[in-house]
Coordinates of C-alpha atoms in Angstrom, one line a residue:
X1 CA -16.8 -9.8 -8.4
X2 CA -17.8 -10.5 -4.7
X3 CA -15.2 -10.9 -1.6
X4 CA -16.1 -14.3 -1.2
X5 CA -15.6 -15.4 -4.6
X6 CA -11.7 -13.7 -4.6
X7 CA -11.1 -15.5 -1.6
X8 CA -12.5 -18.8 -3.0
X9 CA -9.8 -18.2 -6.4
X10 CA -7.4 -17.1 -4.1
X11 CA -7.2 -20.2 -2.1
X12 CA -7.9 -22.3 -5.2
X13 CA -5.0 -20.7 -6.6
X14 CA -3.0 -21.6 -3.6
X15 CA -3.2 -24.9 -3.6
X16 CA -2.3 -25.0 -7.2
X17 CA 0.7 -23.2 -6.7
X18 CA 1.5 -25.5 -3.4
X19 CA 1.3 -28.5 -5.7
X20 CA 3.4 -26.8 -8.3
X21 CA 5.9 -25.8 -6.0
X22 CA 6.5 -29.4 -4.6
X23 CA 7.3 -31.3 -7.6
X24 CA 9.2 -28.1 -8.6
X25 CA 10.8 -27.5 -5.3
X26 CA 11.7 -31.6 -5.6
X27 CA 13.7 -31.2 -8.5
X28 CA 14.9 -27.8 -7.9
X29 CA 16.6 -29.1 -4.3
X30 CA 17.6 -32.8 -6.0
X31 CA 20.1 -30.4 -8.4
X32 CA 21.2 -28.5 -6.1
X33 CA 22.3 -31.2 -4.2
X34 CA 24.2 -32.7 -7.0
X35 CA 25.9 -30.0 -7.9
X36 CA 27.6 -29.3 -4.6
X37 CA 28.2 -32.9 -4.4
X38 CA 26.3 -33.3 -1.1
X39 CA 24.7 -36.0 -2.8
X40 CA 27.5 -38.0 -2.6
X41 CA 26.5 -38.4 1.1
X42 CA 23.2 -40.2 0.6
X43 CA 21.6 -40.0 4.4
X44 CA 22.7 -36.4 4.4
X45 CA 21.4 -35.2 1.2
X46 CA 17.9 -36.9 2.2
X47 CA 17.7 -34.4 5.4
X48 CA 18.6 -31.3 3.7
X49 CA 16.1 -32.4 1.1
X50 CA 13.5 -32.6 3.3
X51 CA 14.6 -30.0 5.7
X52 CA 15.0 -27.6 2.6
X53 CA 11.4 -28.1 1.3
X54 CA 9.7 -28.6 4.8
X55 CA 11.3 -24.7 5.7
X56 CA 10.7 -23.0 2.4
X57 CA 7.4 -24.1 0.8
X58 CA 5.7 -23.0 3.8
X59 CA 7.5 -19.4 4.1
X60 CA 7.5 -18.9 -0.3
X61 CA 3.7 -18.2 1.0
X62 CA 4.1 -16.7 4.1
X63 CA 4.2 -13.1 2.3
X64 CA 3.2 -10.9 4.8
X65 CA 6.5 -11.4 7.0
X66 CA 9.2 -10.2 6.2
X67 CA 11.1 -13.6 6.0
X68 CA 8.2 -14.9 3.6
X69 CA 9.0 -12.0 1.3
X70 CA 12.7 -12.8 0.9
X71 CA 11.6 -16.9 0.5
X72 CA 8.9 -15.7 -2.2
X73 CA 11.4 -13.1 -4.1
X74 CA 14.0 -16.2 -4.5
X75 CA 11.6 -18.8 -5.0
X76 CA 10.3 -16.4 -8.0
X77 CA 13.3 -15.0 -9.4
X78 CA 15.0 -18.8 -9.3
X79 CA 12.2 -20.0 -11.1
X80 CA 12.7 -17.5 -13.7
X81 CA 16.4 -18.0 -14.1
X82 CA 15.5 -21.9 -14.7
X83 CA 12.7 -20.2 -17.5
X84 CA 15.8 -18.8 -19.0
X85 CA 18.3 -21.3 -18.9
X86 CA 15.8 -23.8 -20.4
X87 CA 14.6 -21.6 -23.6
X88 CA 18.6 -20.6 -24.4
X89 CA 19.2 -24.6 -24.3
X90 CA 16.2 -24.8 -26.7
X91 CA 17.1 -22.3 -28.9
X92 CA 20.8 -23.6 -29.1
X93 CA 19.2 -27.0 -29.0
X94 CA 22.3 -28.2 -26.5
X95 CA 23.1 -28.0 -23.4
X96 CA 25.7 -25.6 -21.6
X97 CA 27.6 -26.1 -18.6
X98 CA 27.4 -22.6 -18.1
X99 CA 23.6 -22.3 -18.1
X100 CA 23.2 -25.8 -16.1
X101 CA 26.0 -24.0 -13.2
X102 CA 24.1 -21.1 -13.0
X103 CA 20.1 -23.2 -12.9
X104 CA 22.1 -25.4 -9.9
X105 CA 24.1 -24.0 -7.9
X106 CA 21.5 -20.8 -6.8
X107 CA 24.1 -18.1 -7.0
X108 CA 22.9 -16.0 -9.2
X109 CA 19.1 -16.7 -7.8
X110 CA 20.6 -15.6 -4.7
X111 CA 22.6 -12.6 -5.8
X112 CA 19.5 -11.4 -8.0
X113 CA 17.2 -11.6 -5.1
X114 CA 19.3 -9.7 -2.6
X115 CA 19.3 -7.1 -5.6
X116 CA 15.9 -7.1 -6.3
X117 CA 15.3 -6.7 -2.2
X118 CA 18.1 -4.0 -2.0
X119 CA 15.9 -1.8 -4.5
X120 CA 12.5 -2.3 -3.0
X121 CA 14.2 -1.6 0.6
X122 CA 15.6 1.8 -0.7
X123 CA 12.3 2.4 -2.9
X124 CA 10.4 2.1 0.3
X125 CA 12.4 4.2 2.1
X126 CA 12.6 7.3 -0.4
X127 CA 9.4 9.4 -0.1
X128 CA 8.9 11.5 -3.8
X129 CA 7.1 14.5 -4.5
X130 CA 4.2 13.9 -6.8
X131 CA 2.0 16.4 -8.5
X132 CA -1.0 16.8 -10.1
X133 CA -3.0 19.7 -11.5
X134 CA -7.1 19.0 -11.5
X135 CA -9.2 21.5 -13.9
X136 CA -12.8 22.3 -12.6
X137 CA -15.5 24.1 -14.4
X138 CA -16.8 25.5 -11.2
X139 CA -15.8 29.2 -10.9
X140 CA -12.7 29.8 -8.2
X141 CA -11.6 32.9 -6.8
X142 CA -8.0 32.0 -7.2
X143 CA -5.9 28.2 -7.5
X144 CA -5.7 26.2 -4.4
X145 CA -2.9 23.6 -3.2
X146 CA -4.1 20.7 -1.2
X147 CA -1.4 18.1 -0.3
X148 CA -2.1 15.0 1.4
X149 CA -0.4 11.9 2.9
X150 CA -1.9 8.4 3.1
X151 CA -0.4 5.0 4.6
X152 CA 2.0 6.0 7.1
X153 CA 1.3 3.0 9.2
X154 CA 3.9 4.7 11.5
X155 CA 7.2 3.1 12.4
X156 CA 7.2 0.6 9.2
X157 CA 9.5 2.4 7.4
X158 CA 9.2 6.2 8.3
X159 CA 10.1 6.2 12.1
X160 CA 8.9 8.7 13.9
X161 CA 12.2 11.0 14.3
X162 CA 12.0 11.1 10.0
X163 CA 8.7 12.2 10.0
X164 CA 9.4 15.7 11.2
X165 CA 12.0 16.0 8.0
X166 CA 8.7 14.8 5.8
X167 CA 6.5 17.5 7.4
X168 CA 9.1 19.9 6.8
X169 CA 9.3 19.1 3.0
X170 CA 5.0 19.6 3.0
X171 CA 4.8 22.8 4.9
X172 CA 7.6 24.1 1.9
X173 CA 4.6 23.4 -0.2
X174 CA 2.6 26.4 1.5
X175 CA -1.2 24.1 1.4
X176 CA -4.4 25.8 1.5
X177 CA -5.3 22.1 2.6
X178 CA -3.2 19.5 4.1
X179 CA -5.1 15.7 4.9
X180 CA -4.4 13.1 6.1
X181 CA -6.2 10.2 4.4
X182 CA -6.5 7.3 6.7
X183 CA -4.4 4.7 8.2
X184 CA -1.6 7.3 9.6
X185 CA -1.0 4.7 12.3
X186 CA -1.6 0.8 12.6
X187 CA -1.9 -1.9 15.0
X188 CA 2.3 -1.8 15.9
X189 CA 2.1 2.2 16.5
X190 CA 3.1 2.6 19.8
X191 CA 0.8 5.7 22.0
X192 CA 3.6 8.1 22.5
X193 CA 4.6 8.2 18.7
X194 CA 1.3 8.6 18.0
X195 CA 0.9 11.8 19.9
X196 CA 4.2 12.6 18.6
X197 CA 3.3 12.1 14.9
X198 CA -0.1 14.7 15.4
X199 CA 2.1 17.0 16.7
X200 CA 4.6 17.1 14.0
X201 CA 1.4 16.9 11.4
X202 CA 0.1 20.6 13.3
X203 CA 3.7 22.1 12.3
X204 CA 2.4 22.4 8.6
X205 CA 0.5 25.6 8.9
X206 CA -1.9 25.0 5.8
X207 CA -4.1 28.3 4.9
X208 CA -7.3 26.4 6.0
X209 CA -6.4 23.6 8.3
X210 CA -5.3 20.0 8.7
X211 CA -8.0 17.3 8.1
X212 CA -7.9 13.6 9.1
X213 CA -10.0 10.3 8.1
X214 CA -10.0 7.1 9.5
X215 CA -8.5 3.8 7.7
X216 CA -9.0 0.6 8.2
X217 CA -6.1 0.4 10.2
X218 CA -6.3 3.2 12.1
X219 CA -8.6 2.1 14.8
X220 CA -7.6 -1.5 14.9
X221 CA -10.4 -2.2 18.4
X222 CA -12.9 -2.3 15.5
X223 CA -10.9 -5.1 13.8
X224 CA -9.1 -7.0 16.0
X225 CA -10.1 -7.8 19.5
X226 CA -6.2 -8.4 20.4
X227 CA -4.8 -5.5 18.9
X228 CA -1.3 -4.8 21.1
X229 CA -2.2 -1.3 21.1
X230 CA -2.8 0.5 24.3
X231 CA -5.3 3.5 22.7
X232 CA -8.3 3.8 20.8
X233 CA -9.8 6.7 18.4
X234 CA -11.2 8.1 21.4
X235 CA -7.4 9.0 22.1
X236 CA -6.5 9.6 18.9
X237 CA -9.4 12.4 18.1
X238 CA -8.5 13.5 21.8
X239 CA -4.7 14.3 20.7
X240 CA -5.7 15.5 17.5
X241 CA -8.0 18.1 19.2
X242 CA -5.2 19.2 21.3
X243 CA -3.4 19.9 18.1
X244 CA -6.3 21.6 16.2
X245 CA -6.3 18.4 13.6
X246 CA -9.8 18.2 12.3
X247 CA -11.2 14.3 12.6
X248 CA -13.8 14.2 10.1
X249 CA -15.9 11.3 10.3
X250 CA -19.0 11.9 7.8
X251 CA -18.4 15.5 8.1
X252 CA -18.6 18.3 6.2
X253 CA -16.4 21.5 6.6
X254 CA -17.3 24.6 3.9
X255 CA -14.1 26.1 3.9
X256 CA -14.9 28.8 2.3
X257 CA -17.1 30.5 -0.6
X258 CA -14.9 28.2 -2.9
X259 CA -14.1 24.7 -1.6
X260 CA -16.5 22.3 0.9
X261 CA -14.4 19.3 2.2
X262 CA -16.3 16.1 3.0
X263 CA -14.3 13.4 5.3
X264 CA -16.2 9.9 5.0
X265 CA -16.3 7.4 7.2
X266 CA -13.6 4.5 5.8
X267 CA -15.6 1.6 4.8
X268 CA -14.4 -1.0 7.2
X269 CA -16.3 1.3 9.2
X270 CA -19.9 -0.1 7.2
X271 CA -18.4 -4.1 6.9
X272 CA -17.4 -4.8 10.7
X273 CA -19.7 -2.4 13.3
X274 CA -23.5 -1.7 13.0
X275 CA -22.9 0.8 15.0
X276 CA -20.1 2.7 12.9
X277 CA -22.3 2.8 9.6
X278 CA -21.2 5.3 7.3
X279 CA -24.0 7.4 5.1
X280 CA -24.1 7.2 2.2
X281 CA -22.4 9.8 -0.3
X282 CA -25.9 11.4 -1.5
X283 CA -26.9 12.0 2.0
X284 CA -23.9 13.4 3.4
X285 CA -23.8 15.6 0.1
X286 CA -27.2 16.6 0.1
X287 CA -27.1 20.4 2.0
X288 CA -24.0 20.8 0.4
X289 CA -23.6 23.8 -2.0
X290 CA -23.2 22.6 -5.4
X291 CA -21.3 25.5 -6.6
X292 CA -18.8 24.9 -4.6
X293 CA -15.9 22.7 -5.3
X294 CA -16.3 19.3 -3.0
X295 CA -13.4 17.6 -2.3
X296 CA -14.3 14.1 -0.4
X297 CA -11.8 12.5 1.9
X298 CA -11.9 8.8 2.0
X299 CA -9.4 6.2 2.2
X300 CA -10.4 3.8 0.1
X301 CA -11.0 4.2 -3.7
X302 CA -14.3 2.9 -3.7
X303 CA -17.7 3.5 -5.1
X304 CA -16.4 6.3 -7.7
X305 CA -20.1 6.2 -9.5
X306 CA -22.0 7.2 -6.5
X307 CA -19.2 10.1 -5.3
X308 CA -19.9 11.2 -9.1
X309 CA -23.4 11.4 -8.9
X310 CA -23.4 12.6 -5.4
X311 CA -21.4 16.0 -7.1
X312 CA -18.4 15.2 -5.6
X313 CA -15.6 16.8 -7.7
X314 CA -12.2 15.6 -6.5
X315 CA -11.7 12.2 -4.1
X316 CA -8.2 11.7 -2.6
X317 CA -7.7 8.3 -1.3
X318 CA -5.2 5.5 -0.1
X319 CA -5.3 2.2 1.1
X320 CA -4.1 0.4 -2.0
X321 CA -0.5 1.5 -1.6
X322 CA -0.2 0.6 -5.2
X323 CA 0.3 -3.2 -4.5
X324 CA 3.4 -2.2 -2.6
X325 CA 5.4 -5.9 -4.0
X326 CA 4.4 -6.8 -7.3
X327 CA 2.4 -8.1 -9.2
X328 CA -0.6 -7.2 -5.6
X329 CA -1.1 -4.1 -8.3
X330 CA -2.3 -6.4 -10.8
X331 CA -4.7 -8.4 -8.8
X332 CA -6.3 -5.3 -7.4
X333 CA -6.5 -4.3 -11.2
X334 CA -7.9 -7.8 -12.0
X335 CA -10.2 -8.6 -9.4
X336 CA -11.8 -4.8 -9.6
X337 CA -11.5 -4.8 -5.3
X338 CA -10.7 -0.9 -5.7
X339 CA -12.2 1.3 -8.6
X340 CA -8.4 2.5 -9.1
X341 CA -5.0 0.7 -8.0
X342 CA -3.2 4.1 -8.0
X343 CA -2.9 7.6 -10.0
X344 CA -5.2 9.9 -11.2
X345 CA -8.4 9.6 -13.3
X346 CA -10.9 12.0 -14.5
X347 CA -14.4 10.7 -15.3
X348 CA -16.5 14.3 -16.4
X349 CA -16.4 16.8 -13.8
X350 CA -15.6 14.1 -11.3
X351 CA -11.8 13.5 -10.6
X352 CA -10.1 10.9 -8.2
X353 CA -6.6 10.8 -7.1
X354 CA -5.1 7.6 -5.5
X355 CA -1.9 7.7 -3.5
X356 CA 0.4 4.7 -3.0
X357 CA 0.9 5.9 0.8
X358 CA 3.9 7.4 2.2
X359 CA 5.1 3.9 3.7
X360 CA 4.0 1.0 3.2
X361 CA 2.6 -2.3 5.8
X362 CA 4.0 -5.3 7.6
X363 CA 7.5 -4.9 6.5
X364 CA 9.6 -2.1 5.2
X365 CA 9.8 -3.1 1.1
X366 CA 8.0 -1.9 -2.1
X367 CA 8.4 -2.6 -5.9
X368 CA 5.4 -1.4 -6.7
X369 CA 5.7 2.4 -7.5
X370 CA 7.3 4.9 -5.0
X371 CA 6.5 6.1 -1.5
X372 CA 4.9 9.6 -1.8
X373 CA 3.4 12.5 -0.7
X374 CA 0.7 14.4 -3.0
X375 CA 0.6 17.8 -4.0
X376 CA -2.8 18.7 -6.2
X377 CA -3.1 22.3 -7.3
X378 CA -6.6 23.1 -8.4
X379 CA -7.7 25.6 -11.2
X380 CA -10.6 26.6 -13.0
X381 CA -10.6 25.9 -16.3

């Protein structure tokens, strides 16, 4: 399924839900108002009824703030409270003062969502260890560890005096390979955190190096034409050099007589700037020793059949962060815009591990999965 054609559901879904919430939002507001006994004051119920549905119809959508997100949480979980006080009446067939207190009043709308947002602050905040083991048929001379981070989008959630803690934690993990798999900062990132944040990165002292790819936030110039930022890649790839951080942008690096690393250009890359294309996975692949295990870098979890074909035996990627607030997981699922929301997948000999990111973007919440960092030993089989 095209872009375009998500875009047209999406915005046909919108409106649907816009009409759905007004009518419902009508109702909703009319008995909340009676049960507080505002209505009792005619010309001041009218106001907060309009007040009430001219503020929150337009922020329940608004998701991408943090204010939306709240608005959308309670406008969701309030619906579904109302979706369970209205079967219990029909399978008692009556109705209970309880039930119609706790559909009009809010309070337990309100106390469930400042749960629900509780957990997904705490969730976003605690970065897990998660490991995976990928068997190859290729012949090693001994196991390898290659951890990697994705998604930091620096200074969401993980502020720049955590992040040294985080390194810490990864260095413990003694990597052959450490990468760092696109969008690391993001259009809020200010210039001295992120010569702070390489610097922290070249504390891990990985057997053969620290590696970096480019996401589609990472270089926002190429995106948007008023990014706030005050620094491009060109400063980026000039602190990363200072801190012997590899930028690989359609690169290859043969490690050794075991292991060739491949870094590809982030797709956003191809999409937005002729002069950024990316090659494609067959020709950057094509000197490449096949006997050796090829692990490709690249943020997004895209175009798995040609990485397979191309010999490619293990892709690490981001960019999906799992959804981050349910149910995005499910629409990436559904709409097929990534060739894996999140976890690992083995198709043959090729292999493909997708992180939910270390942070998250735009505000500091997830209920989708946990923040992470990756540890992937590899061993012959």
């Amino acid at each position: 399924m095209g872009m375009s054609t998500v875009l047209i559901l999406l915005a046909v879904a919108l409106v649907g839900l816009l009409v759905i919430e007004f009518f419902y939002f009508k109702n909703l507001f009319g008995r909340f108002l009676k049960f507080w006994k505002i209505d009792r004051k005619p010309k001041l119920a009218k106001w907060l009824k309009v007040a009430m549905m001219v503020i929150i119809m337009p922020l329940s959508i608004m998701v991408f703030t943090e204010v939306g997100l709240w608005v959308f949480h309670f406008v969701a979980i309030t619906a579904l409270v109302d979706l369970f006080c209205f079967i219990v009446r029909k399978i008692l067939r009556k109705d209970i003062k309880v039930l119609k207190a706790i559909s009009a009043s809010l309070i337990v709308s309100v106390v469930l969502t400042c749960s629900v947002m509780l957990y997904a602050y705490i969730n976003m905040n605690t970065v897990v260890r998660t490991q995976y083991t990928v068997h190859t048929d290729k012949e090693l001379e001994r196991d390898y560890r290659v951890v990697f981070i994705s998604d930091l989008h620096l200074g969401n959630s993980v502020k720049i005096d955590e992040l040294q803690e985080i390194c810490d934690r990864i260095n413990a993990e003694k990597p052959d390979v450490f990468a760092l798999v696109g969008d690391i900062v993001d259009e809020s990132t200010t210039k001295e955190d992120m010569e702070k944040a390489f610097e922290m990165f070249s504390s891990v002292e990985s057997e053969y190096g620290t590696y970096f790819v480019y996401g589609n936030h990472d270089d926002m110039k190429l995106r948007h034409s008023e990014s706030r930022r005050n620094y491009d890649s060109t400063d980026m790839e000039k602190t990363m050099d200072e801190f012997s951080i590899t930028c690989l942008q359609d690169d290859v690096v043969k490690i050794n007589d075991d292991i060739t690393v491949v870094g590809h250009k982030d797709a956003s890359f191809f999409s937005d700037n002729a002069d950024n294309l990316r090659l494609p996975i067959a020709k950057l692949t094509e000197n490449v020793d096949k006997r050796n295990f090829i692990l490709l870098l690249d943020h997004q979890p895209t175009q798995f059949e040609d990485n397979k074909n191309a010999g490619v035996d293990l892709q690490i990627s981001g960019h999906t962060h799992a959804g981050q607030i349910w149910p995005m997981g499910c629409f990436i699922s559904l709409f097929k815009t990534a060739d894996l929301d999140y976890g690992y997948e083995e198709y043959d000999s090729f292999n493909a591990i997708v992180s939910s990111g270390i942070s998250g973007w735009s505000f500091p919440y997830r209920t989708e999965e946990n923040s992470e960092y990756v540890v992937i030993d590899i061993t012959d089989k």
